[in-house]
Coordinates of C-alpha atoms in Angstrom, one line a residue:
Chain A
M1 CA -103.0 -86.9 -110.5
A2 CA -106.1 -87.2 -108.6
E3 CA -106.2 -90.8 -109.0
E4 CA -102.7 -91.1 -107.8
K5 CA -103.3 -89.1 -105.1
S6 CA -106.7 -91.1 -103.7
Q7 CA -104.4 -94.5 -104.1
A8 CA -101.8 -93.1 -102.3
S9 CA -103.5 -91.4 -99.5
S10 CA -103.9 -94.9 -97.5
S11 CA -100.2 -95.0 -97.5
K12 CA -99.2 -91.0 -97.5
M13 CA -95.8 -90.4 -96.1
L14 CA -95.1 -87.8 -94.0
T15 CA -91.7 -86.6 -93.0
L16 CA -91.4 -85.5 -89.2
K17 CA -88.2 -83.4 -88.4
A18 CA -86.9 -83.8 -84.5
S19 CA -84.9 -81.1 -82.9
D20 CA -81.2 -82.1 -83.9
G21 CA -82.4 -82.3 -87.6
V22 CA -82.7 -86.2 -87.6
L23 CA -85.7 -86.8 -90.3
F24 CA -88.1 -89.7 -90.0
E25 CA -90.5 -90.5 -92.6
V26 CA -93.8 -91.9 -91.5
E27 CA -96.9 -93.3 -92.6
L28 CA -100.0 -90.7 -92.4
N29 CA -102.2 -93.3 -89.6
I30 CA -98.9 -93.6 -87.6
A31 CA -98.1 -90.1 -87.4
K32 CA -102.2 -89.6 -86.4
E33 CA -101.5 -91.1 -83.1
M34 CA -99.6 -88.0 -82.4
K35 CA -102.6 -85.8 -81.4
T36 CA -100.1 -82.7 -81.8
V37 CA -99.1 -83.6 -85.2
Q38 CA -102.7 -84.3 -86.2
A39 CA -103.6 -81.2 -85.4
Y40 CA -100.7 -79.6 -87.5
I41 CA -102.0 -81.7 -90.6
D42 CA -105.9 -80.2 -89.8
D43 CA -104.5 -76.5 -90.2
C44 CA -102.2 -77.1 -93.0
E45 CA -103.4 -79.9 -95.4
D46 CA -100.5 -79.7 -97.6
I47 CA -97.8 -80.0 -95.5
E48 CA -95.3 -82.6 -96.0
T49 CA -92.3 -82.0 -93.1
I50 CA -93.6 -81.2 -89.6
P51 CA -91.1 -80.0 -87.1
I52 CA -90.7 -81.5 -83.7
P53 CA -88.7 -79.0 -81.9
N54 CA -88.8 -80.5 -78.3
V55 CA -87.4 -84.2 -79.2
L56 CA -84.6 -85.6 -80.1
G57 CA -84.1 -87.9 -83.0
K58 CA -83.1 -90.8 -80.8
H59 CA -86.4 -90.6 -78.6
L60 CA -88.5 -89.6 -81.7
A61 CA -87.5 -93.1 -83.3
I62 CA -88.1 -94.8 -79.8
V63 CA -91.9 -93.0 -80.0
I64 CA -92.6 -94.1 -83.7
E65 CA -91.3 -97.6 -83.0
Y66 CA -94.0 -97.4 -80.3
I67 CA -96.6 -96.4 -81.9
K68 CA -96.1 -99.1 -84.5
K69 CA -95.8 -102.0 -82.4
T70 CA -97.9 -101.3 -79.2
N71 CA -99.9 -104.2 -77.6
E72 CA -100.0 -105.6 -74.0
E73 CA -97.1 -107.8 -74.5
Y74 CA -95.1 -105.2 -76.1
D75 CA -95.8 -102.3 -73.6
A76 CA -94.8 -104.7 -70.4
E77 CA -91.6 -104.9 -72.0
F78 CA -91.3 -101.5 -73.7
E79 CA -90.2 -99.6 -70.4
K80 CA -87.6 -102.1 -69.2
Q81 CA -85.2 -101.0 -71.7
W82 CA -84.8 -97.3 -70.6
N83 CA -82.8 -95.4 -67.7
M84 CA -84.4 -92.8 -66.0
D85 CA -83.0 -90.0 -68.0
D86 CA -84.3 -91.5 -71.2
L87 CA -87.8 -92.4 -69.6
Q88 CA -88.3 -88.8 -68.2
L89 CA -87.5 -87.5 -72.0
L90 CA -89.8 -90.1 -73.4
L91 CA -92.6 -89.1 -71.0
L92 CA -92.1 -85.6 -71.8
A93 CA -92.0 -86.5 -75.7
A94 CA -95.3 -88.4 -75.5
N95 CA -96.8 -85.6 -73.5
Y96 CA -95.9 -82.9 -76.2
L97 CA -96.8 -85.1 -78.9
N98 CA -99.9 -86.2 -77.2
I99 CA -99.8 -89.9 -77.5
S100 CA -101.8 -91.0 -74.6
G101 CA -101.3 -94.6 -74.5
L102 CA -97.5 -94.0 -74.4
Q103 CA -98.3 -91.3 -71.6
E104 CA -99.7 -93.8 -69.5
C105 CA -97.2 -96.7 -70.1
L106 CA -94.3 -94.6 -69.4
C107 CA -96.2 -93.5 -66.4
K108 CA -96.9 -96.2 -64.8
A109 CA -93.5 -97.5 -65.4
I110 CA -92.1 -94.3 -63.2
A111 CA -94.5 -95.5 -60.5
K112 CA -93.4 -98.7 -60.7
R113 CA -89.7 -97.8 -60.0
I114 CA -90.4 -95.6 -57.3
E115 CA -93.0 -97.8 -55.5
N116 CA -91.6 -98.8 -52.2
K117 CA -88.5 -96.8 -52.6
S118 CA -87.8 -94.0 -49.8
P119 CA -88.1 -90.6 -50.1
E120 CA -84.4 -90.1 -49.6
Y121 CA -83.7 -92.8 -52.3
V122 CA -85.8 -91.1 -55.1
R123 CA -84.7 -87.6 -54.4
K124 CA -81.1 -89.4 -55.0
V125 CA -81.9 -91.0 -58.2
F126 CA -83.8 -88.2 -59.5
N127 CA -81.8 -85.2 -58.6
I128 CA -84.3 -83.6 -56.6
E129 CA -83.6 -81.6 -53.8
N130 CA -85.7 -81.7 -50.8
D131 CA -87.4 -78.3 -50.3
H132 CA -89.7 -78.9 -47.4
S133 CA -89.0 -77.0 -44.0
P134 CA -88.2 -78.7 -41.2
E135 CA -91.4 -78.7 -39.7
E136 CA -93.4 -80.0 -42.8
E137 CA -90.9 -82.5 -42.7
A138 CA -91.8 -83.3 -39.3
K139 CA -95.4 -83.4 -39.8
L140 CA -95.3 -85.5 -42.5
R141 CA -93.4 -88.4 -40.8
K142 CA -95.6 -88.1 -38.2
E143 CA -98.8 -88.6 -40.2
Y144 CA -97.8 -92.2 -41.1
K145 CA -95.0 -93.5 -38.7
W146 CA -95.0 -96.6 -39.5
A147 CA -94.4 -96.3 -43.4
F148 CA -91.2 -94.8 -42.4
E149 CA -90.1 -97.2 -39.9
G150 CA -89.9 -99.9 -42.6
V151 CA -87.3 -97.9 -44.6
D152 CA -83.6 -98.5 -44.8
K153 CA -81.3 -95.7 -44.0
D154 CA -79.5 -95.2 -47.5
Chain B
M1 CA -80.2 -81.2 -74.0
L2 CA -81.7 -80.4 -71.0
I3 CA -80.4 -83.0 -68.0
A4 CA -83.8 -84.7 -66.8
D5 CA -85.2 -82.1 -64.0
W6 CA -87.8 -84.4 -62.4
S7 CA -88.9 -81.6 -59.9
K8 CA -90.2 -79.9 -62.8
L9 CA -92.0 -82.3 -64.6
P10 CA -95.6 -80.9 -65.4
K11 CA -98.0 -81.3 -62.8
E12 CA -100.5 -83.4 -65.0
L13 CA -97.8 -86.0 -65.3
L14 CA -97.1 -86.1 -61.7
Q15 CA -100.4 -86.4 -60.9
I16 CA -100.8 -89.6 -63.4
I17 CA -97.8 -91.1 -62.2
S18 CA -98.9 -90.9 -58.2
E19 CA -102.4 -92.2 -59.1
K20 CA -100.5 -95.1 -60.7
L21 CA -98.7 -96.2 -57.2
N22 CA -100.4 -99.1 -55.5
C23 CA -101.2 -98.3 -52.1
E24 CA -101.6 -94.8 -50.0
F25 CA -98.4 -96.0 -48.3
N26 CA -96.5 -95.4 -51.4
E27 CA -98.6 -92.0 -52.3
L28 CA -97.4 -90.4 -48.8
R29 CA -93.8 -91.3 -49.9
F30 CA -94.4 -89.5 -53.3
R31 CA -95.4 -86.3 -51.5
S32 CA -92.6 -85.9 -49.2
V33 CA -90.1 -86.0 -52.0
C34 CA -90.5 -82.2 -52.6
S35 CA -92.9 -79.5 -52.8
S36 CA -93.8 -79.6 -56.4
W37 CA -94.2 -83.4 -56.2
R38 CA -96.6 -82.9 -53.0
S39 CA -98.7 -80.1 -54.7
S40 CA -99.2 -82.2 -57.9
S41 CA -100.7 -85.4 -55.9
I42 CA -103.9 -85.5 -54.1
P43 CA -103.5 -86.7 -50.6
P44 CA -104.4 -90.0 -50.1
K45 CA -108.0 -90.1 -48.1
N46 CA -107.3 -90.3 -45.0
H47 CA -111.4 -90.3 -42.9
L48 CA -109.8 -90.7 -39.7
L49 CA -108.6 -87.1 -39.9
N50 CA -112.2 -86.3 -39.9
L51 CA -113.4 -88.0 -37.1
P52 CA -113.2 -88.4 -33.5
S53 CA -110.3 -90.6 -31.8
K54 CA -113.0 -92.0 -29.8
F55 CA -116.4 -93.5 -30.4
P56 CA -119.3 -94.8 -28.2
Y57 CA -120.8 -97.9 -29.6
P58 CA -124.0 -97.3 -31.3
S59 CA -126.9 -97.5 -28.7
K60 CA -130.5 -96.3 -28.6
N61 CA -130.3 -95.0 -25.3
N62 CA -127.6 -92.2 -25.4
N63 CA -126.8 -92.5 -22.0
N64 CA -123.9 -94.2 -22.7
T65 CA -120.3 -92.2 -22.1
S66 CA -118.1 -94.8 -22.2
T67 CA -115.7 -94.0 -25.8
Y68 CA -113.5 -96.3 -27.4
P69 CA -110.9 -95.6 -29.8
I70 CA -111.0 -96.4 -33.8
F71 CA -108.0 -98.0 -35.4
K72 CA -107.6 -98.5 -38.9
R73 CA -105.5 -101.7 -39.9
T74 CA -104.4 -102.3 -43.5
I75 CA -104.0 -106.2 -44.9
F76 CA -100.8 -106.5 -47.6
L77 CA -99.2 -109.2 -49.5
I78 CA -96.0 -108.9 -49.1
N79 CA -93.7 -110.5 -52.2
P80 CA -90.0 -111.4 -51.6
P81 CA -87.3 -109.7 -52.8
P82 CA -86.7 -110.4 -56.4
N83 CA -83.2 -110.7 -56.4
Q84 CA -82.9 -113.5 -53.9
Q85 CA -82.5 -116.6 -55.7
Q86 CA -83.6 -119.9 -54.4
Q87 CA -84.3 -123.3 -55.5
Q88 CA -87.7 -123.1 -53.7
T89 CA -90.6 -120.2 -55.0
L90 CA -90.6 -117.8 -51.9
N91 CA -94.0 -117.5 -50.9
P92 CA -95.4 -114.1 -50.0
W93 CA -97.0 -113.2 -46.6
L94 CA -100.5 -111.9 -46.1
I95 CA -100.5 -109.6 -43.0
K96 CA -102.6 -107.3 -41.3
I97 CA -100.9 -104.6 -39.8
G98 CA -102.1 -101.4 -37.3
L99 CA -101.6 -99.9 -34.1
D100 CA -103.1 -101.8 -30.8
S101 CA -104.6 -99.2 -28.2
R102 CA -100.9 -98.9 -26.7
G103 CA -99.9 -97.1 -29.8
R104 CA -97.7 -100.1 -31.1
T105 CA -97.2 -101.3 -34.4
S106 CA -98.6 -104.9 -34.1
L107 CA -99.6 -108.0 -36.7
W108 CA -102.9 -108.8 -36.8
N109 CA -104.9 -112.2 -37.9
P110 CA -105.8 -111.0 -41.2
L111 CA -109.5 -112.5 -40.8
S112 CA -109.9 -111.6 -37.0
R113 CA -109.5 -109.1 -34.6
D114 CA -106.8 -111.0 -32.5
K115 CA -103.3 -110.2 -32.7
Q116 CA -100.7 -112.2 -34.1
L117 CA -97.3 -110.7 -33.1
R118 CA -95.7 -107.4 -31.8
L119 CA -93.9 -106.1 -34.7
R120 CA -91.6 -104.3 -32.4
F121 CA -90.3 -107.6 -30.7
Q122 CA -88.4 -108.1 -33.7
L123 CA -85.6 -105.8 -35.0
P124 CA -86.9 -103.2 -37.3
H125 CA -84.1 -103.5 -40.0
Y126 CA -85.3 -107.1 -40.9
F127 CA -88.4 -105.7 -42.2
D128 CA -86.6 -103.5 -45.2
F129 CA -89.5 -102.4 -47.1
N130 CA -87.5 -100.7 -50.2
Q131 CA -86.9 -104.3 -50.9
L132 CA -90.2 -105.5 -51.1
S133 CA -93.1 -105.0 -52.9
L134 CA -96.2 -104.3 -50.6
F135 CA -99.8 -105.0 -52.3
K136 CA -102.5 -103.6 -50.4
L137 CA -105.5 -105.8 -50.1
G138 CA -107.7 -103.8 -48.2
H139 CA -108.4 -102.0 -44.8
E140 CA -110.6 -102.0 -41.9
F141 CA -111.8 -99.7 -39.4
V142 CA -112.3 -101.1 -35.5
I143 CA -113.5 -99.3 -32.5
G144 CA -112.7 -100.8 -29.4
D145 CA -110.2 -102.0 -27.1
F146 CA -108.6 -105.4 -28.1
P147 CA -108.4 -108.5 -26.0
S148 CA -106.1 -111.3 -25.9
V149 CA -106.5 -114.8 -28.2
Y150 CA -108.2 -116.0 -25.1
P151 CA -112.3 -116.1 -25.6
N152 CA -112.8 -115.4 -21.9
E153 CA -111.9 -111.9 -21.8
S154 CA -113.2 -111.0 -25.1
Y155 CA -116.7 -111.5 -23.8
S156 CA -116.5 -108.7 -21.1
T157 CA -118.4 -105.5 -21.4
E158 CA -115.5 -103.5 -22.2
N159 CA -114.9 -105.2 -25.1
S160 CA -116.4 -104.5 -29.1
H161 CA -117.1 -108.2 -29.5
F162 CA -120.7 -106.9 -30.4
M163 CA -119.5 -104.1 -32.9
K164 CA -120.1 -105.2 -36.6
K165 CA -118.1 -104.2 -39.2
V166 CA -117.5 -100.6 -39.9
V167 CA -117.0 -98.7 -43.0
A168 CA -115.9 -95.1 -43.6
Y169 CA -116.6 -93.1 -47.0
D170 CA -116.8 -89.3 -48.1
D171 CA -120.1 -87.5 -47.0
T172 CA -120.6 -85.5 -50.1
L173 CA -123.6 -83.6 -48.6
N174 CA -121.5 -82.1 -46.2
S175 CA -118.1 -81.6 -47.7
G176 CA -117.2 -77.9 -48.5
N177 CA -114.6 -77.1 -51.0
D178 CA -111.8 -77.3 -48.3
R179 CA -113.5 -78.9 -45.7
S180 CA -113.6 -82.9 -45.8
C181 CA -116.2 -84.7 -44.2
S182 CA -116.6 -88.6 -43.6
V183 CA -119.1 -90.9 -42.4
L184 CA -118.9 -94.0 -40.7
L185 CA -121.5 -96.7 -41.5
T186 CA -121.9 -99.9 -39.3
I187 CA -125.0 -102.2 -37.9
H188 CA -126.4 -101.9 -34.7
I189 CA -126.8 -105.2 -32.6
S190 CA -130.6 -104.6 -33.5
G191 CA -129.8 -105.3 -37.2
K192 CA -130.4 -101.7 -37.9
L193 CA -127.9 -99.0 -39.8
A194 CA -126.2 -96.8 -37.6
I195 CA -124.4 -93.5 -39.0
F196 CA -121.5 -91.3 -37.4
R197 CA -120.8 -88.5 -39.2
S198 CA -117.7 -85.6 -38.6
G199 CA -119.0 -83.5 -35.8
D200 CA -121.6 -85.7 -34.5
Q201 CA -121.8 -87.1 -31.0
Q202 CA -123.3 -90.1 -31.0
W203 CA -124.4 -92.9 -33.5
M204 CA -127.5 -92.1 -35.5
I205 CA -129.6 -95.6 -36.0
M206 CA -131.4 -95.4 -39.2
P207 CA -135.2 -95.5 -38.0
E208 CA -136.1 -97.4 -40.8
M209 CA -136.5 -101.3 -39.8
P210 CA -135.5 -103.7 -42.6
P211 CA -137.6 -106.9 -42.9
N212 CA -134.5 -108.8 -41.9
P213 CA -131.4 -107.4 -39.8
Y214 CA -128.5 -106.3 -41.9
T215 CA -125.4 -108.3 -41.8
D216 CA -122.9 -106.9 -43.7
V217 CA -121.8 -103.4 -45.4
C218 CA -119.1 -101.9 -47.7
V219 CA -118.1 -99.4 -49.5
F220 CA -118.1 -99.7 -53.2
N221 CA -116.9 -97.3 -55.8
G222 CA -117.7 -94.7 -52.9
R223 CA -120.8 -95.3 -52.1
P224 CA -122.1 -97.0 -48.9
I225 CA -123.8 -100.4 -49.1
A226 CA -125.7 -102.6 -46.7
V227 CA -127.4 -105.9 -47.4
D228 CA -129.9 -107.9 -45.1
S229 CA -130.0 -111.7 -44.1
A230 CA -132.1 -112.2 -47.2
G231 CA -129.9 -110.6 -49.5
R232 CA -131.7 -107.5 -50.2
T233 CA -129.1 -104.9 -50.8
V234 CA -129.3 -101.0 -50.7
V235 CA -127.2 -97.9 -51.0
V236 CA -127.5 -95.5 -48.3
G237 CA -128.0 -91.9 -50.2
S238 CA -126.1 -89.0 -48.9
D239 CA -129.6 -87.7 -47.3
L240 CA -130.0 -91.0 -45.8
S241 CA -132.6 -92.6 -48.0
L242 CA -132.2 -96.0 -49.1
D243 CA -132.5 -97.2 -52.5
L244 CA -132.7 -100.5 -53.5
V245 CA -129.6 -102.1 -55.4
A246 CA -130.8 -105.6 -55.6
E247 CA -133.9 -107.9 -54.6
A248 CA -133.5 -110.5 -51.8
V249 CA -132.0 -114.1 -52.6
F250 CA -133.3 -115.5 -49.6
G251 CA -131.1 -118.9 -49.3
G252 CA -128.5 -119.1 -46.1
D253 CA -128.1 -117.1 -43.3
T254 CA -126.0 -114.5 -43.6
K255 CA -124.8 -112.4 -46.6
Y256 CA -121.8 -110.8 -47.1
L257 CA -120.4 -108.4 -49.6
V258 CA -117.0 -108.6 -51.4
E259 CA -115.6 -106.5 -54.1
S260 CA -113.9 -108.4 -56.9
D261 CA -112.6 -107.5 -60.1
G262 CA -114.3 -104.1 -60.1
E263 CA -117.6 -105.3 -59.5
L264 CA -119.8 -106.6 -56.2
L265 CA -120.5 -110.2 -55.2
L266 CA -122.8 -111.4 -52.7
V267 CA -121.5 -114.1 -50.4
D268 CA -124.5 -116.4 -48.9
K269 CA -123.0 -118.5 -45.9
Y270 CA -124.9 -121.4 -44.7
S271 CA -124.5 -121.9 -41.1
N272 CA -125.9 -124.8 -38.7
R273 CA -125.9 -124.2 -35.0
V274 CA -123.7 -126.3 -33.1
G275 CA -124.5 -125.0 -29.3
Q276 CA -125.3 -122.3 -27.4
F277 CA -124.2 -120.3 -24.5
R278 CA -125.3 -117.3 -21.7
Q279 CA -123.6 -114.1 -21.6
F280 CA -124.3 -111.2 -19.3
R281 CA -125.6 -108.5 -21.5
Q282 CA -124.2 -104.9 -21.5
F283 CA -126.9 -103.0 -23.4
E284 CA -130.3 -102.2 -22.7
R285 CA -132.8 -104.9 -24.1
S286 CA -134.4 -102.7 -26.7
D287 CA -131.0 -102.7 -28.3
Y288 CA -131.3 -106.3 -29.0
E289 CA -134.8 -106.6 -29.8
Q290 CA -135.4 -108.2 -33.7
S291 CA -131.8 -109.3 -33.5
D292 CA -131.5 -113.0 -35.1
L293 CA -128.5 -113.5 -32.8
F294 CA -130.5 -113.2 -29.4
S295 CA -133.2 -115.0 -27.6
F296 CA -134.3 -113.8 -24.1
G297 CA -135.3 -115.1 -21.0
A298 CA -137.5 -112.9 -18.9
D299 CA -137.7 -109.1 -19.1
D300 CA -135.3 -108.8 -15.9
E301 CA -132.8 -111.6 -16.9
R302 CA -129.6 -109.7 -17.6
D303 CA -128.6 -112.2 -19.7
Y304 CA -128.8 -113.4 -22.9
V305 CA -128.4 -116.6 -25.1
I306 CA -125.8 -116.6 -27.9
G307 CA -125.9 -119.3 -30.8
I308 CA -122.7 -121.0 -31.6
E309 CA -122.7 -121.0 -35.3
R310 CA -120.5 -122.9 -37.8
A311 CA -120.4 -122.4 -41.7
V312 CA -121.6 -125.3 -43.8
R313 CA -121.5 -124.1 -47.2
F314 CA -121.6 -120.9 -49.3
D315 CA -122.9 -119.5 -52.6
V316 CA -121.4 -116.3 -54.4
F317 CA -123.4 -114.0 -56.7
R318 CA -122.9 -111.3 -58.9
L319 CA -124.2 -108.1 -59.5
D320 CA -126.8 -107.1 -62.2
E321 CA -127.0 -103.7 -61.5
N322 CA -129.9 -103.0 -64.2
D323 CA -132.3 -105.9 -63.3
K324 CA -131.4 -105.2 -59.6
K325 CA -130.8 -108.8 -59.1
W326 CA -128.1 -111.0 -58.0
V327 CA -127.0 -113.8 -60.5
K328 CA -125.4 -116.9 -59.3
L329 CA -122.0 -117.7 -59.8
T330 CA -120.7 -121.4 -60.1
N331 CA -117.2 -120.7 -60.6
L332 CA -114.7 -118.1 -59.7
G333 CA -112.4 -118.8 -62.0
D334 CA -109.1 -117.7 -60.7
R335 CA -110.3 -115.6 -57.8
V336 CA -110.2 -116.3 -54.2
L337 CA -112.2 -114.5 -51.7
F338 CA -111.4 -113.7 -48.3
L339 CA -114.0 -113.3 -45.5
G340 CA -112.6 -111.5 -42.5
K341 CA -114.9 -109.9 -39.4
D342 CA -113.9 -106.4 -40.5
C343 CA -112.9 -106.8 -44.0
A344 CA -113.3 -108.7 -47.3
F345 CA -111.4 -108.7 -50.4
S346 CA -110.3 -110.8 -53.4
V347 CA -107.2 -111.6 -54.8
K348 CA -106.1 -113.8 -58.1
A349 CA -104.5 -117.2 -57.1
S350 CA -101.7 -116.6 -59.5
N351 CA -100.6 -113.6 -57.0
L352 CA -100.8 -115.7 -53.8
P353 CA -99.6 -117.9 -55.2
M354 CA -102.3 -120.9 -55.2
A355 CA -102.5 -123.5 -57.9
N356 CA -106.6 -122.9 -57.8
G357 CA -108.8 -119.6 -57.4
N358 CA -112.4 -120.7 -57.0
C359 CA -112.5 -121.0 -53.3
L360 CA -113.3 -119.1 -50.2
I361 CA -111.3 -118.3 -47.1
F362 CA -113.0 -117.5 -44.0
R363 CA -113.3 -117.9 -40.3
D364 CA -116.1 -119.0 -38.1
D365 CA -117.1 -116.6 -35.4
D366 CA -115.0 -117.1 -31.9
Y367 CA -117.9 -117.9 -30.0
G368 CA -117.6 -121.7 -28.5
R369 CA -114.2 -121.9 -29.9
D370 CA -111.8 -124.4 -28.5
L371 CA -110.1 -122.3 -25.9
H372 CA -106.4 -124.0 -26.3
S373 CA -106.5 -124.2 -30.3
T374 CA -103.4 -122.3 -31.1
G375 CA -104.3 -122.5 -35.0
L376 CA -105.5 -119.2 -37.0
G377 CA -109.0 -120.9 -37.1
I378 CA -109.0 -120.3 -41.0
D379 CA -111.3 -122.7 -43.3
V380 CA -111.3 -123.0 -47.1
F381 CA -114.3 -123.4 -48.7
C382 CA -113.8 -124.9 -52.5
L383 CA -116.9 -124.0 -54.6
D384 CA -116.2 -126.9 -57.0
K385 CA -116.1 -129.5 -54.4
Q386 CA -118.6 -127.6 -52.2
Q387 CA -116.7 -128.7 -49.4
I388 CA -115.1 -126.8 -46.4
L389 CA -111.2 -128.0 -45.6
P390 CA -109.2 -126.6 -42.9
L391 CA -106.6 -124.1 -43.7
S392 CA -103.8 -126.6 -42.6
S393 CA -104.9 -129.3 -45.2
L394 CA -103.8 -126.5 -47.8
P395 CA -100.0 -126.1 -47.1
R396 CA -99.4 -123.6 -49.5
C397 CA -102.0 -121.7 -48.8
S398 CA -101.4 -122.0 -44.8
N399 CA -97.9 -120.6 -45.4
L400 CA -99.3 -117.3 -46.6
F401 CA -100.7 -116.8 -43.3
W402 CA -98.0 -118.0 -40.5
P403 CA -95.5 -119.0 -39.7
P404 CA -93.7 -115.7 -41.6
P405 CA -91.9 -117.1 -44.4
Q406 CA -87.8 -117.4 -44.0
W407 CA -86.9 -114.8 -46.3
T408 CA -88.2 -112.1 -43.9
G409 CA -85.8 -113.1 -41.0
L410 CA -88.6 -113.2 -38.5
D411 CA -88.9 -116.9 -37.7

């Protein structure tokens, strides 16, 4: 039994359970990239199934795929496939699971999507309410007059 | 499942996103979206907020009361909208933009203090920044009122022609928790360094007389650095002490500092004197002493002689911080260095786009320039051929600057 265990430890499998009940079997070294999961394993060595309550199966699948395939080329293409909603949920997943590489990649992707867009456009796309007072808004516009002048009225 | 509520994203994530925006222009837009985005991002540094709006010129006698406004100008590379399909590749546009002394947004020659075009002449809506990607290449601070392109006027006593490059950085010594303090660093006519801190009324000329006059200053990794004409490079401490960064290389006549790919480079310019002229002087003689630029007649002569210099070739060095030495670079690889009067920066040739990097784009001083020349006065030094070519001989490169590309609608 002990021999089997030491042979299998390099390819020990772990089960991750997403919030909607979907199960994923992953190799230990993949799961270890998720620092949150690593901490779980450190606490209870014998655990086989780890619950991931904040992440849907759909997104956990994407995260696992990312960890397996990540490299410069993959990262560059990775973010292009997702819409804004998925991007946000993936970012929250990466944040919860504490995967710094994925978090960086997604933050960069979001920054790229909002670059050069007007604040009004950003609010529309991200569904955010402008809660600045009119005085604060006027002050902001004054601070960098020409930054707004070039912006299209959308 | 939750509908994505972006305003409630954890602050640490919003901060990371804001840090990845490529210029302060976009950082400001980020901060305007809503209050939680605003409070999650660090406001872009604006040194001008901590400094007066007008400055005197640095001078040893502090009697001069004339002050001049300070302007910040930013250099951008603007890429055409990606959705336009044309057979030929659309070239980007390299511009310098900033306010003129009458508060109008204007375009400036990227490498000099001359004006290029007043943006308002064209309808603003042609320039839809939403559709374009802007890449900030650098910025500069200029003190003084600006003349037209004609060199005649630029030698008047009211102009800032003798102001050298000005850089701004955080005053770590005096900044409290809430207050930010900024410092300006420049080179006085005598070749000594001059400092202006938040709260000062006059420039303080640092008493230390270097063996050679300082020729350039820059801020590298937040630290103010100065180089003299022999290449000896120092860092200015918060207590105004000067610490050696690299020993002199001697070599050519003027040294410049450029940041490129995260490292500091030294550019050594070899010049030939091609002529000279006399000019009425506006400062006390003691200000000019020990400056290589000027030679004097009798004490009471109110004029001096300026040499007209033209660049002949350049050497480039990279910094070996541990050995405190400048190490010669024979090849810049994909990089193109730009040397402006008040700003220096580096761009990858593939971003410009240019076929080859390994060259230096610069502009000789205006002294003695042909009054009627309408060109930008920009030249290119190719490191491999060790040869200077006028910008016009490299059309792809020349089109970066002027005229405005077709897709801007400004031509």
